[in-house]
Amino acid sequence: MNMKLNSSLTTLTNTSKNPFFRFIHYSISLKFISNTVLCVPHIAHNLFDKIPHRPTTLKEHNQLLFSYSRDKQTKEALNLFVSLLHSSLQPDESTLSCVFNICAGSLDGKLGRQVHCQCVKFGLVDHVSVGTSLVDMYMKTENVNDGRRVFDEMGERNVVSWTSLLAGYSWNGLYGYVWELFCQMQYEGVLPNRYTVSTVIAALVNEGVVGIGLQVHAMVVKHGFEEAIPVFNSLISLYSRLGMLRDARDVFDKMEIRDWVTWNSMIAGYVRNGQDLEVFEIFNKMQLAGVKPTHMTFASVIKSCASLRELALVKLMQCKALKSGFTTDQIVITALMVALSKCKEMDDALSLFSLMEEGKNVVSWTAMISGCLQNGGNDQAVNLFSQMRREGVKPNHFTYSAILTVHYPVFVSEMHAEVIKTNYERSSSVGTALLDAYVKLGNTIDAVKVFEIIEAKDLMAWSAMLAGYAQTGETEEAAKLFHQLIKEGIKPNEFTFSSVINACASPTAAAEQGKQFHAYAIKMRLNNALCVSSALVTMYAKRGNIDSAHEVFKRQKERDLVSWNSMISGYSQHGQAKKALEVFDEMQKRNMDVDAVTFIGVITACTHAGLVEKGQKYFNSMINDHHINPTMKHYSCMIDLYSRAGMLEKAMGIINEMPFPPGATVWRTLLGAARVHRNVELGELAAEKLISLQPEDSAAYVLLSNMYAAAGNWQERTNVRKLMDKRKVKKEPGYSWIEVKNKTYSFLAGDLTHPLSNQIYSKLSELSIRLKDAGYQPDTKNVFHDIEDEQKETILSHHSERLAIAFGLIATPPEIPIQIVKNLRVCGDCHNFTKLVSLVEQRYIVVRDSNRFHHFKDGLCSCGDYW
DNA sequence: GTAGGGTTAG
């Protein structure tokens, strides 16, 4: 025994009349007893003297042990046991199983193992009840392998032993073993009892297994556990968890006797599945049946009122809960706070929170913080978060995952550090929130690092990472990740598919990729889920395949606002204004709600088609008929609408009338239009504003310099270029991509790196002769260098999109449309060139530039030369 | 009773 302890014990013995009594009861922890008392007989004896009615026979010992165990007086029970070990009495199987039960209850594995070692000499561990208690003890203290070994070595096993083993695996989250062992048990001829069945069902509930749940139900019927209310209660939970509410209700209806757990389970089932009307039905029936609602009943029902966003109902339930005496109940008050926050009644929620009498715990703090976050009060949430910690309440994984939806860069880094310190980094929910924060901050590298650290990645974590890749357009990475999650046995849901399909909408993605995920979604019967079909419409539209987008839209069995918006935006991007507006009309005919996004689609459709008056009409109608406040994006659309039509004064007028200062997009739009319409004065103004807002954005300098060049003002152009050099701003080079046989090829202007370069350039020379015969005149206005026209022509003829088109003509058969993606806007001369190529080569060519789609066919473009 | 991921816009 350790010297230090020995001397402190000696000191205590000398200074106090009842040293061990005080020592044991006031200072030492359970662990301490386990390490010392068992080994020190005289300590135990002295302690034993303090027990009020000293038992003498084994039976009396056992009875006292049992009552200590029942009242969870662990220390007292262990002391009694130690004294028994040092008396002349021999413990029997009841003593030992009771002691192991006590160790299991204390959750102290070290202690349990020590007691086990002490008891081996009594030779009773083979006894079925002792063995069973031992299994339970090892399982509860996370020593799964030891528990299993004891079980395997037991000579005789009964239903209780088997149930302990099953419950042990379930306790340790190893649900997969539970069903297997349950089958093995029956194979060995042991019939389950109601506890076994409850345990198995609880495990299935946790694992979410559908098929097996039905088998268990069949068995319940077969073995007739009719009188076992807990079995039925857990069946109700099982079916609710699996979304099989009708089956849950069947069980509920067939029960002759129901306890309050039954009613609460049924209510919780309806709440979980969003069937709020049924919640109230059961709640009323519960009261009619004379069963008093508990605090959990109120909490569930209030949650239901919250999801209905019915403030009146929330208040009604609040009154009812108060009348039933739950005026200060923490759980009920927390549920009320959440409900009020959901109904946007933040003042009421906050005042309930500040008045919480029973003290605020981590749940109520987190509920209030989330309430602020959902109502846009990020700063308020951050303040509450620090206040919570000042008051000594430690955040849990709920709190961290909630607060991490605040995406202030410095705050996110601070939280990341804190999450590492508190060991929540590996938690799936916290990790997911953190990785999403990095994604939203545009930092994919850290997002990936966080993702890799998450220990047990659940579906949400995978989906968040997929969404991250979708945002950065990393289609290949997204596809790889998707296949990896399948390989790990995770079953994707509709959200997983919407993320990965969204990643396939990136302009550089292989066209086949999106189709493959579409096929996969059909196979998994998830293609009709709203978010999947909307993602498909957008993906096909962005990939240039507007017909497939419409096909998906047409086949949708149900549509929501997003579905309609996706189709309108799709048509609008393709310049098919008429169709976009038809979809909008159809939407209104069906009395669908419209929103701010709908009008962005509608107005841009008008912009691309030059329908200025119509655009203005829709803008007015949005404000006056639909009471939607225009955002910056709407104003940008309107400025685009007017300035593309050359009505720059009108555009300027809108800028002056805007209720908030115009942002960079507004000035960029105006600058582009000023360049096209050669309005140097307005261009200078717009460029100046744009450069002051975004000094690092190359587009502003390039547009301004091109504008000076177009006006022949080479001096000013040189000045702008010099300014760019000084500020180290680089012009984004123009790239074009083309996909041939599932491989993407990219071209720079004047590119010579392609293996077929020679053939590409000779194709271009051949085309240039044929096009000139067809009346093509190079438009050298589009070359912004102070050089001779002949040189300008050469520069034009080697723009990246032309190289890509030439390669497309060489490398693909004539019936295949050529699809090109360009990162900048296509220039006027290349637009003419492409029109004529589509005529002389009889090819369908689709070009997606940074702004919209151009469909070239028979010498014409879908944009009507208006872009 | 509290939490994280997803679909529409430019």
PDB file of N, CA and C in Angstrom, chain A residues 139 382 445 506 545-546:
ATOM      1  N   MET A 139     -20.056  -5.380 -18.963  1.00  0.00           N
ATOM      2  CA  MET A 139     -20.662  -4.679 -20.103  1.00  0.00           C
ATOM      3  C   MET A 139     -20.921  -3.211 -19.763  1.00  0.00           C
ATOM      4  N   VAL A 382     -24.036  35.130 -30.003  1.00  0.00           N
ATOM      5  CA  VAL A 382     -22.644  35.081 -29.566  1.00  0.00           C
ATOM      6  C   VAL A 382     -22.526  35.645 -28.141  1.00  0.00           C
ATOM      7  N   ILE A 445      -9.833  23.842 -47.947  1.00  0.00           N
ATOM      8  CA  ILE A 445      -8.713  23.041 -47.431  1.00  0.00           C
ATOM      9  C   ILE A 445      -8.943  22.682 -45.962  1.00  0.00           C
ATOM     10  N   SER A 506     -21.324  22.166 -62.258  1.00  0.00           N
ATOM     11  CA  SER A 506     -20.158  23.019 -62.506  1.00  0.00           C
ATOM     12  C   SER A 506     -19.783  22.998 -63.992  1.00  0.00           C
ATOM     13  N   ASN A 545     -28.171  21.613 -71.352  1.00  0.00           N
ATOM     14  CA  ASN A 545     -29.184  20.696 -71.877  1.00  0.00           C
ATOM     15  C   ASN A 545     -30.565  21.104 -71.377  1.00  0.00           C
ATOM     16  N   ILE A 546     -31.073  22.186 -71.942  1.00  0.00           N
ATOM     17  CA  ILE A 546     -32.317  22.749 -71.432  1.00  0.00           C
ATOM     18  C   ILE A 546     -33.517  21.825 -71.686  1.00  0.00           C
TER      19      ILE A 546
END
